[in-house]
């Protein structure tokens, strides 16, 4: 019996043995604090700078980790305090990957240049500047226009302040590949100066840059993607000079117009395009203005007859489908993939004239991608097949990307 008790006692582990076993099994677990500084700083890059700074109170190990974080994101509430850190030489990151400044407080104007200059001295690669000042509060210094490290630059002025972006010196952004400008007053000369200093620019986005009248990208040999968004100006034409676009090397164009359409002069390399119009109430457009608008839209489509991928917005299709304007001629297209961003009635049995005409003039069409499920309605499928308006194409479900192939049929006349 005594031996039995001894055996039973030996089989029941003590709390001390269990604890030892847990410690032994946990020897392979690495705490976050034991990670190398480089890994910790990389993790901190994904957090707001305001939160990153608070990690300094975790322990002595974390006290200075944030000072070497290569990505900085500051807003109005943190910009002033962070600038004190710069003056005290506490920010020690030898290389800065990105700088994001967002402020609209007048007191922070003096801090913007401090951070831009610091970022450029640390060879920053991405710089995002979102400024919400009223007109005249801020002007970029000359050193802003000379930088050999930045690869992506986004400048956005909020609240339609329309800040003037006119370089007073030559521009040299030798490494810049992506440039986005919003609500900047750009003259033809200023955009020409900027583009001349970006020899390897690949992506350009201009949003609400009112004063620009000629966008000549002939010398931007590497530019492949162009996004242009023109501001809404009301129901009537108020400017007789729409912006001209000369972009012989661009492959992808996204154009969001107000009623002031852009004049597409040269898009000889274009392969993909998206056209949209921002306007709420077509009834507010005077008949004469509507006629001029549709003619301009038809001319725009003529310049896109070589594209293989085309996306048309809802208002663009709606205006083209106006019953009084059905005689507007369409060119023959080389479209292989067509996306229609327009909702139709679920039970609609009528194909909008603009869509029917577009399909009739697209003999090479292979894929039709409606962004609204109504085009998947069996009535639509029946009509699109029996009217024989396409050669051979595939209808793509916008939700699940399932494809429904339709049989080969001759082009409608």
Short mmCIF file of C-alpha atoms in Angstrom, two decimals:
data_model
loop_
_atom_site.label_atom_id
_atom_site.label_comp_id
_atom_site.label_asym_id
_atom_site.label_seq_id
_atom_site.Cartn_x
_atom_site.Cartn_y
_atom_site.Cartn_z
CA UNK A 1 0.00 0.00 0.00
CA UNK A 2 2.85 2.28 0.81
CA UNK A 3 4.45 1.56 -2.53
CA UNK A 4 1.13 2.26 -4.25
CA UNK A 5 0.89 5.68 -2.62
CA UNK A 6 4.42 6.47 -3.71
CA UNK A 7 3.62 5.51 -7.29
CA UNK A 8 0.42 7.60 -7.25
CA UNK A 9 2.26 10.61 -5.84
CA UNK A 10 4.92 10.29 -8.48
CA UNK A 11 2.28 10.32 -11.23
CA UNK A 12 0.72 13.61 -10.04
CA UNK A 13 2.93 16.54 -11.16
CA UNK A 14 3.50 19.31 -8.66
CA UNK A 15 2.80 22.97 -9.47
CA UNK A 16 6.54 23.59 -9.45
CA UNK A 17 7.14 20.92 -12.10
CA UNK A 18 4.29 22.27 -14.24
CA UNK A 19 5.76 25.79 -14.06
CA UNK A 20 9.21 24.51 -15.02
CA UNK A 21 7.72 22.64 -17.96
CA UNK A 22 5.83 25.77 -19.14
CA UNK A 23 8.99 27.83 -18.95
CA UNK A 24 10.92 25.23 -20.87
CA UNK A 25 8.23 25.03 -23.57
CA UNK A 26 8.11 28.84 -23.83
CA UNK A 27 11.82 29.25 -24.34
CA UNK A 28 11.26 29.61 -28.10
CA UNK A 29 8.79 32.52 -27.72
CA UNK A 30 10.27 35.93 -28.61
CA UNK A 31 8.77 39.07 -27.09
CA UNK A 32 8.19 42.12 -29.27
CA UNK A 33 10.68 44.15 -27.26
CA UNK A 34 13.45 41.71 -28.09
CA UNK A 35 13.11 42.28 -31.84
CA UNK A 36 15.82 44.30 -33.63
CA UNK A 37 15.30 48.05 -33.90
CA UNK A 38 14.88 47.87 -37.67
CA UNK A 39 11.92 45.49 -37.38
CA UNK A 40 10.26 47.54 -34.64
CA UNK A 41 10.64 50.71 -36.69
CA UNK A 42 9.12 48.97 -39.70
CA UNK A 43 6.12 47.95 -37.57
CA UNK A 44 5.72 51.51 -36.29
CA UNK A 45 5.55 52.78 -39.88
CA UNK A 46 2.01 51.40 -40.09
CA UNK A 47 0.78 53.45 -37.11
CA UNK A 48 -0.08 57.17 -36.85
CA UNK A 49 2.90 59.16 -35.61
CA UNK A 50 0.88 60.43 -32.63
CA UNK A 51 0.43 56.82 -31.49
CA UNK A 52 4.02 55.92 -32.34
CA UNK A 53 5.33 58.61 -29.99
CA UNK A 54 3.36 57.14 -27.09
CA UNK A 55 5.37 53.91 -27.33
CA UNK A 56 8.28 55.77 -25.71
CA UNK A 57 6.63 55.33 -22.28
CA UNK A 58 6.44 51.54 -22.53
CA UNK A 59 9.95 50.96 -21.22
CA UNK A 60 13.51 52.21 -21.52
CA UNK A 61 13.91 49.85 -24.47
CA UNK A 62 11.20 51.74 -26.38
CA UNK A 63 12.17 55.25 -25.33
CA UNK A 64 14.10 56.14 -28.48
CA UNK A 65 12.83 53.59 -31.00
CA UNK A 66 10.30 55.98 -32.48
CA UNK A 67 12.98 58.64 -33.10
CA UNK A 68 14.33 56.49 -35.95
CA UNK A 69 10.99 55.66 -37.59
CA UNK A 70 11.42 56.16 -41.37
CA UNK A 71 7.77 57.13 -41.99
CA UNK A 72 6.23 60.25 -40.44
CA UNK A 73 2.55 61.27 -40.56
CA UNK A 74 1.60 64.55 -38.85
CA UNK A 75 -1.58 66.59 -38.60
CA UNK A 76 -2.42 69.96 -37.06
CA UNK A 77 -2.44 68.62 -33.50
CA UNK A 78 0.97 66.95 -33.69
CA UNK A 79 2.94 69.12 -36.11
CA UNK A 80 4.06 71.72 -33.57
CA UNK A 81 5.20 69.22 -30.93
CA UNK A 82 7.01 67.15 -33.54
CA UNK A 83 8.83 70.24 -34.79
CA UNK A 84 10.26 70.76 -31.29
CA UNK A 85 11.69 67.27 -31.58
CA UNK A 86 13.44 68.30 -34.79
CA UNK A 87 14.93 71.41 -33.19
CA UNK A 88 16.25 69.26 -30.36
CA UNK A 89 17.85 66.90 -32.89
CA UNK A 90 15.92 63.95 -31.48
CA UNK A 91 14.76 62.65 -34.83
CA UNK A 92 17.71 60.56 -36.01
CA UNK A 93 16.43 58.36 -38.85
CA UNK A 94 19.19 58.38 -41.48
CA UNK A 95 16.70 57.56 -44.24
CA UNK A 96 13.07 58.72 -44.49
CA UNK A 97 10.71 56.65 -46.62
CA UNK A 98 7.60 58.84 -46.42
CA UNK A 99 6.34 62.15 -45.04
CA UNK A 100 2.63 62.95 -44.74
CA UNK A 101 1.66 66.43 -43.55
CA UNK A 102 -1.97 67.43 -43.07
CA UNK A 103 -2.70 70.82 -41.58
CA UNK A 104 -4.86 73.90 -41.94
CA UNK A 105 -3.73 75.85 -38.89
CA UNK A 106 -1.99 79.13 -39.65
CA UNK A 107 0.39 78.66 -36.72
CA UNK A 108 1.78 75.56 -38.42
CA UNK A 109 2.90 77.35 -41.57
CA UNK A 110 6.38 77.82 -40.11
CA UNK A 111 6.67 74.10 -39.38
CA UNK A 112 5.87 72.90 -42.91
CA UNK A 113 9.15 74.06 -44.41
CA UNK A 114 11.03 72.56 -41.45
CA UNK A 115 9.68 69.11 -42.14
CA UNK A 116 9.97 69.35 -45.92
CA UNK A 117 13.61 70.38 -45.60
CA UNK A 118 14.29 67.62 -43.08
CA UNK A 119 12.63 65.00 -45.27
CA UNK A 120 14.61 66.06 -48.30
CA UNK A 121 17.86 65.95 -46.33
CA UNK A 122 17.00 62.34 -45.36
CA UNK A 123 16.32 61.47 -49.02
CA UNK A 124 12.58 60.94 -48.62
CA UNK A 125 10.91 58.82 -51.32
CA UNK A 126 7.21 59.62 -50.79
CA UNK A 127 5.82 63.01 -49.79
CA UNK A 128 2.11 63.74 -49.25
CA UNK A 129 1.18 67.35 -48.44
CA UNK A 130 -2.48 68.13 -47.66
CA UNK A 131 -2.84 71.82 -46.83
CA UNK A 132 -6.12 73.43 -45.79
CA UNK A 133 -5.08 77.06 -45.53
CA UNK A 134 -6.99 79.99 -46.87
CA UNK A 135 -5.59 81.67 -49.94
CA UNK A 136 -2.20 83.34 -49.51
CA UNK A 137 -1.14 81.71 -46.24
CA UNK A 138 1.56 79.50 -47.69
CA UNK A 139 3.99 79.41 -50.60
CA UNK A 140 6.46 76.65 -51.34
CA UNK A 141 10.12 77.63 -50.89
CA UNK A 142 12.58 77.30 -53.77
CA UNK A 143 14.31 74.27 -52.25
CA UNK A 144 11.02 72.36 -52.56
CA UNK A 145 11.47 72.27 -56.34
CA UNK A 146 14.94 70.70 -56.23
CA UNK A 147 15.02 67.11 -55.06
CA UNK A 148 16.74 64.00 -56.38
CA UNK A 149 15.20 61.35 -54.10
CA UNK A 150 11.41 61.76 -54.04
CA UNK A 151 9.63 59.20 -56.23
CA UNK A 152 6.02 59.99 -55.38
CA UNK A 153 4.66 63.47 -54.64
CA UNK A 154 1.09 64.44 -53.81
CA UNK A 155 0.12 68.07 -53.18
CA UNK A 156 -3.50 68.74 -52.26
CA UNK A 157 -4.97 72.09 -51.30
CA UNK A 158 -8.34 71.66 -49.63
CA UNK A 159 -11.52 73.75 -49.52
CA UNK A 160 -10.93 74.99 -53.08
CA UNK A 161 -8.24 77.37 -51.91
CA UNK A 162 -6.59 77.08 -55.35
CA UNK A 163 -3.05 77.81 -54.29
CA UNK A 164 -0.71 79.09 -56.95
CA UNK A 165 1.98 76.58 -57.84
CA UNK A 166 4.37 78.63 -59.94
CA UNK A 167 8.06 77.76 -59.52
CA UNK A 168 10.34 80.78 -59.32
CA UNK A 169 13.33 78.61 -60.15
CA UNK A 170 14.08 75.64 -62.36
CA UNK A 171 12.47 72.37 -61.27
CA UNK A 172 14.56 69.25 -60.74
CA UNK A 173 12.68 66.18 -59.54
CA UNK A 174 15.01 63.67 -61.15
CA UNK A 175 13.55 60.54 -59.50
CA UNK A 176 9.86 61.48 -59.53
CA UNK A 177 7.58 58.82 -61.06
CA UNK A 178 4.15 59.73 -59.63
CA UNK A 179 2.82 63.29 -59.33
CA UNK A 180 -0.66 64.25 -58.06
CA UNK A 181 -1.84 67.86 -57.80
CA UNK A 182 -5.21 68.98 -56.42
CA UNK A 183 -6.72 72.48 -56.46
CA UNK A 184 -3.48 74.07 -57.62
CA UNK A 185 -3.48 77.15 -59.83
CA UNK A 186 -1.30 76.00 -62.71
CA UNK A 187 -0.53 78.17 -65.69
CA UNK A 188 0.58 76.65 -68.97
CA UNK A 189 4.11 77.85 -68.29
CA UNK A 190 4.27 76.52 -64.73
CA UNK A 191 3.14 73.00 -65.68
CA UNK A 192 5.67 73.04 -68.52
CA UNK A 193 8.43 73.95 -66.05
CA UNK A 194 7.36 71.19 -63.67
CA UNK A 195 7.18 68.54 -66.39
CA UNK A 196 10.57 69.53 -67.77
CA UNK A 197 12.08 68.71 -64.38
CA UNK A 198 10.52 65.21 -64.23
CA UNK A 199 12.37 63.17 -66.88
CA UNK A 200 11.10 59.75 -65.70
CA UNK A 201 7.52 60.68 -64.75
CA UNK A 202 5.14 57.74 -65.31
CA UNK A 203 1.89 58.85 -63.60
CA UNK A 204 0.25 62.29 -63.55
CA UNK A 205 -3.00 63.26 -61.83
CA UNK A 206 -4.49 66.74 -62.06
CA UNK A 207 -7.61 67.36 -59.97
CA UNK A 208 -9.41 70.71 -60.13
CA UNK A 209 -6.44 72.62 -61.53
CA UNK A 210 -8.58 75.44 -62.90
CA UNK A 211 -6.25 77.73 -64.82
CA UNK A 212 -4.54 75.11 -66.96
CA UNK A 213 -5.49 75.46 -70.62
CA UNK A 214 -2.85 73.44 -72.46
CA UNK A 215 -1.42 70.19 -71.14
CA UNK A 216 1.37 69.26 -73.53
CA UNK A 217 2.99 65.96 -72.57
CA UNK A 218 4.88 65.45 -75.81
CA UNK A 219 8.24 65.56 -74.04
CA UNK A 220 7.18 63.27 -71.18
CA UNK A 221 8.44 60.16 -72.93
CA UNK A 222 7.84 57.78 -70.00
CA UNK A 223 4.41 59.03 -68.97
CA UNK A 224 1.94 56.16 -69.30
CA UNK A 225 -1.01 57.06 -67.03
CA UNK A 226 -2.91 60.36 -66.97
CA UNK A 227 -5.85 61.23 -64.69
CA UNK A 228 -7.61 64.56 -65.19
CA UNK A 229 -10.59 65.75 -63.17
CA UNK A 230 -12.12 69.07 -64.14
CA UNK A 231 -14.21 71.01 -61.60
CA UNK A 232 -17.98 71.37 -61.78
CA UNK A 233 -18.80 74.85 -63.06
CA UNK A 234 -22.59 74.89 -63.21
CA UNK A 235 -25.23 74.20 -65.84
CA UNK A 236 -23.99 76.54 -68.55
CA UNK A 237 -20.79 76.98 -70.52
CA UNK A 238 -18.84 79.88 -69.05
CA UNK A 239 -15.43 79.31 -70.55
CA UNK A 240 -14.90 79.19 -74.32
CA UNK A 241 -11.45 77.61 -73.99
CA UNK A 242 -11.50 74.03 -72.67
CA UNK A 243 -8.22 72.41 -71.80
CA UNK A 244 -6.26 70.81 -74.63
CA UNK A 245 -4.50 67.52 -73.97
CA UNK A 246 -1.51 66.47 -76.05
CA UNK A 247 -0.33 63.11 -74.75
CA UNK A 248 1.17 60.94 -77.51
CA UNK A 249 2.89 58.54 -75.09
CA UNK A 250 0.06 57.97 -72.61
CA UNK A 251 -1.38 54.45 -72.54
CA UNK A 252 -4.11 54.89 -69.89
CA UNK A 253 -6.41 57.92 -69.57
CA UNK A 254 -9.01 58.63 -66.89
CA UNK A 255 -10.98 61.77 -67.67
CA UNK A 256 -13.70 63.15 -65.40
CA UNK A 257 -15.21 66.26 -66.98
CA UNK A 258 -17.57 68.94 -65.96
CA UNK A 259 -19.60 70.29 -68.86
CA UNK A 260 -16.33 71.79 -70.08
CA UNK A 261 -14.96 68.88 -72.04
CA UNK A 262 -11.27 68.53 -72.73
CA UNK A 263 -10.02 68.80 -76.28
CA UNK A 264 -8.10 65.59 -77.01
CA UNK A 265 -5.49 66.61 -79.55
CA UNK A 266 -3.11 63.64 -79.65
CA UNK A 267 -3.60 60.31 -77.88
CA UNK A 268 -2.01 58.11 -80.50
CA UNK A 269 -0.65 55.50 -78.04
CA UNK A 270 -3.78 55.20 -75.91
CA UNK A 271 -4.94 51.65 -75.10
CA UNK A 272 -7.29 52.19 -72.15
CA UNK A 273 -9.66 55.04 -71.29
CA UNK A 274 -12.40 55.98 -68.85
CA UNK A 275 -14.76 58.89 -69.54
CA UNK A 276 -17.14 60.39 -67.00
CA UNK A 277 -19.15 63.58 -66.60
CA UNK A 278 -20.23 65.12 -63.31
CA UNK A 279 -23.64 66.69 -63.64
CA UNK A 280 -26.85 66.13 -61.68
CA UNK A 281 -29.74 67.47 -63.72
CA UNK A 282 -29.72 67.33 -67.52
CA UNK A 283 -32.99 69.29 -67.62
CA UNK A 284 -31.06 72.37 -66.49
CA UNK A 285 -28.96 72.35 -69.66
CA UNK A 286 -30.25 74.62 -72.40
CA UNK A 287 -30.99 72.78 -75.68
CA UNK A 288 -28.30 74.65 -77.64
CA UNK A 289 -25.71 73.92 -74.97
CA UNK A 290 -26.75 70.27 -74.90
CA UNK A 291 -26.29 70.02 -78.65
CA UNK A 292 -22.81 71.52 -78.44
CA UNK A 293 -21.98 69.18 -75.58
CA UNK A 294 -22.98 66.03 -77.45
CA UNK A 295 -21.03 67.05 -80.55
CA UNK A 296 -17.97 67.55 -78.35
CA UNK A 297 -18.53 64.16 -76.73
CA UNK A 298 -18.75 62.51 -80.14
CA UNK A 299 -15.50 64.21 -81.15
CA UNK A 300 -13.92 62.92 -77.97
CA UNK A 301 -15.02 59.37 -78.76
CA UNK A 302 -13.58 59.75 -82.24
CA UNK A 303 -10.15 60.35 -80.68
CA UNK A 304 -10.55 57.12 -78.69
CA UNK A 305 -11.42 54.81 -81.57
CA UNK A 306 -8.16 52.85 -81.18
CA UNK A 307 -8.51 52.00 -77.47
CA UNK A 308 -8.96 48.34 -76.54
CA UNK A 309 -10.46 48.93 -73.07
CA UNK A 310 -13.13 51.60 -72.62
CA UNK A 311 -15.19 52.60 -69.58
CA UNK A 312 -18.12 55.02 -69.85
CA UNK A 313 -19.76 56.71 -66.88
CA UNK A 314 -23.51 56.95 -66.32
CA UNK A 315 -23.98 60.62 -67.25
CA UNK A 316 -21.80 60.25 -70.30
CA UNK A 317 -24.07 57.50 -71.63
CA UNK A 318 -27.22 59.35 -70.56
CA UNK A 319 -26.30 62.48 -72.49
CA UNK A 320 -25.28 60.53 -75.58
CA UNK A 321 -28.61 58.68 -75.43
CA UNK A 322 -30.70 61.85 -75.51
CA UNK A 323 -33.56 61.11 -77.97
CA UNK A 324 -33.12 64.36 -79.89
CA UNK A 325 -29.48 63.60 -80.57
CA UNK A 326 -29.67 60.12 -82.02
CA UNK A 327 -28.15 61.22 -85.33
CA UNK A 328 -24.72 61.92 -83.85
CA UNK A 329 -22.27 59.69 -85.78
CA UNK A 330 -20.07 57.13 -84.01
CA UNK A 331 -16.69 55.98 -85.32
CA UNK A 332 -15.75 52.32 -85.73
CA UNK A 333 -14.00 51.21 -82.54
CA UNK A 334 -11.33 48.62 -81.79
CA UNK A 335 -12.72 47.99 -78.31
CA UNK A 336 -12.17 44.51 -76.90
CA UNK A 337 -13.41 45.16 -73.34
CA UNK A 338 -16.23 47.59 -72.51
CA UNK A 339 -17.35 48.62 -69.02
CA UNK A 340 -20.65 50.47 -68.54
CA UNK A 341 -21.01 52.33 -65.26
CA UNK A 342 -24.73 52.89 -65.44
CA UNK A 343 -27.80 51.56 -63.59
CA UNK A 344 -30.80 50.56 -65.65
CA UNK A 345 -34.23 49.38 -64.61
CA UNK A 346 -34.20 45.69 -63.74
CA UNK A 347 -37.06 44.91 -66.09
CA UNK A 348 -35.93 47.23 -68.87
CA UNK A 349 -36.30 45.78 -72.36
CA UNK A 350 -34.85 48.83 -74.12
CA UNK A 351 -31.15 49.17 -74.79
CA UNK A 352 -30.14 52.85 -74.52
CA UNK A 353 -29.36 54.14 -78.03
CA UNK A 354 -25.79 55.12 -77.15
CA UNK A 355 -25.00 51.60 -75.93
CA UNK A 356 -26.61 49.95 -78.95
CA UNK A 357 -24.74 52.24 -81.31
CA UNK A 358 -21.49 51.68 -79.45
CA UNK A 359 -21.90 47.91 -79.66
CA UNK A 360 -22.79 48.09 -83.33
CA UNK A 361 -19.56 49.97 -83.98
CA UNK A 362 -17.36 47.61 -81.94
CA UNK A 363 -16.88 44.48 -84.07
CA UNK A 364 -13.87 43.32 -82.02
CA UNK A 365 -15.67 43.43 -78.67
CA UNK A 366 -14.98 40.36 -76.51
CA UNK A 367 -16.03 41.37 -72.99
CA UNK A 368 -18.92 43.48 -71.74
CA UNK A 369 -18.71 44.38 -68.07
CA UNK A 370 -21.80 46.11 -66.64
CA UNK A 371 -21.43 47.55 -63.16
CA UNK A 372 -25.13 47.00 -62.50
CA UNK A 373 -26.77 43.60 -62.25
CA UNK A 374 -29.69 44.62 -64.48
CA UNK A 375 -27.59 43.97 -67.56
CA UNK A 376 -27.44 40.35 -66.42
CA UNK A 377 -31.22 40.15 -66.60
CA UNK A 378 -32.39 37.43 -68.98
CA UNK A 379 -34.25 39.99 -71.06
CA UNK A 380 -31.02 41.87 -71.67
CA UNK A 381 -29.18 38.68 -72.50
CA UNK A 382 -31.90 37.74 -74.95
CA UNK A 383 -31.97 41.13 -76.64
CA UNK A 384 -28.19 41.44 -76.87
CA UNK A 385 -28.05 38.04 -78.54
CA UNK A 386 -31.07 38.18 -80.85
CA UNK A 387 -30.44 41.73 -82.09
CA UNK A 388 -27.11 40.43 -83.44
CA UNK A 389 -25.32 43.62 -82.51
CA UNK A 390 -22.00 42.05 -81.64
CA UNK A 391 -19.61 39.54 -83.12
CA UNK A 392 -18.53 37.34 -80.24
CA UNK A 393 -18.32 38.51 -76.67
CA UNK A 394 -18.58 37.61 -73.01
CA UNK A 395 -20.88 39.16 -70.42
CA UNK A 396 -19.14 39.54 -67.08
CA UNK A 397 -20.97 39.61 -63.77
CA UNK A 398 -19.67 42.70 -61.98
CA UNK A 399 -20.12 41.07 -58.55
CA UNK A 400 -18.60 37.62 -58.84
CA UNK A 401 -16.77 38.03 -62.15
CA UNK A 402 -18.54 34.96 -63.56
CA UNK A 403 -18.63 34.96 -67.32
CA UNK A 404 -21.43 34.00 -69.66
CA UNK A 405 -20.28 33.46 -73.23
CA UNK A 406 -22.60 34.25 -76.09
CA UNK A 407 -22.48 32.53 -79.42
CA UNK A 408 -20.84 34.02 -82.42
CA UNK A 409 -23.14 36.28 -84.39
CA UNK A 410 -22.58 38.66 -87.30
CA UNK A 411 -22.24 42.37 -86.77
CA UNK A 412 -25.47 44.30 -86.95
CA UNK A 413 -25.94 46.82 -89.69
#
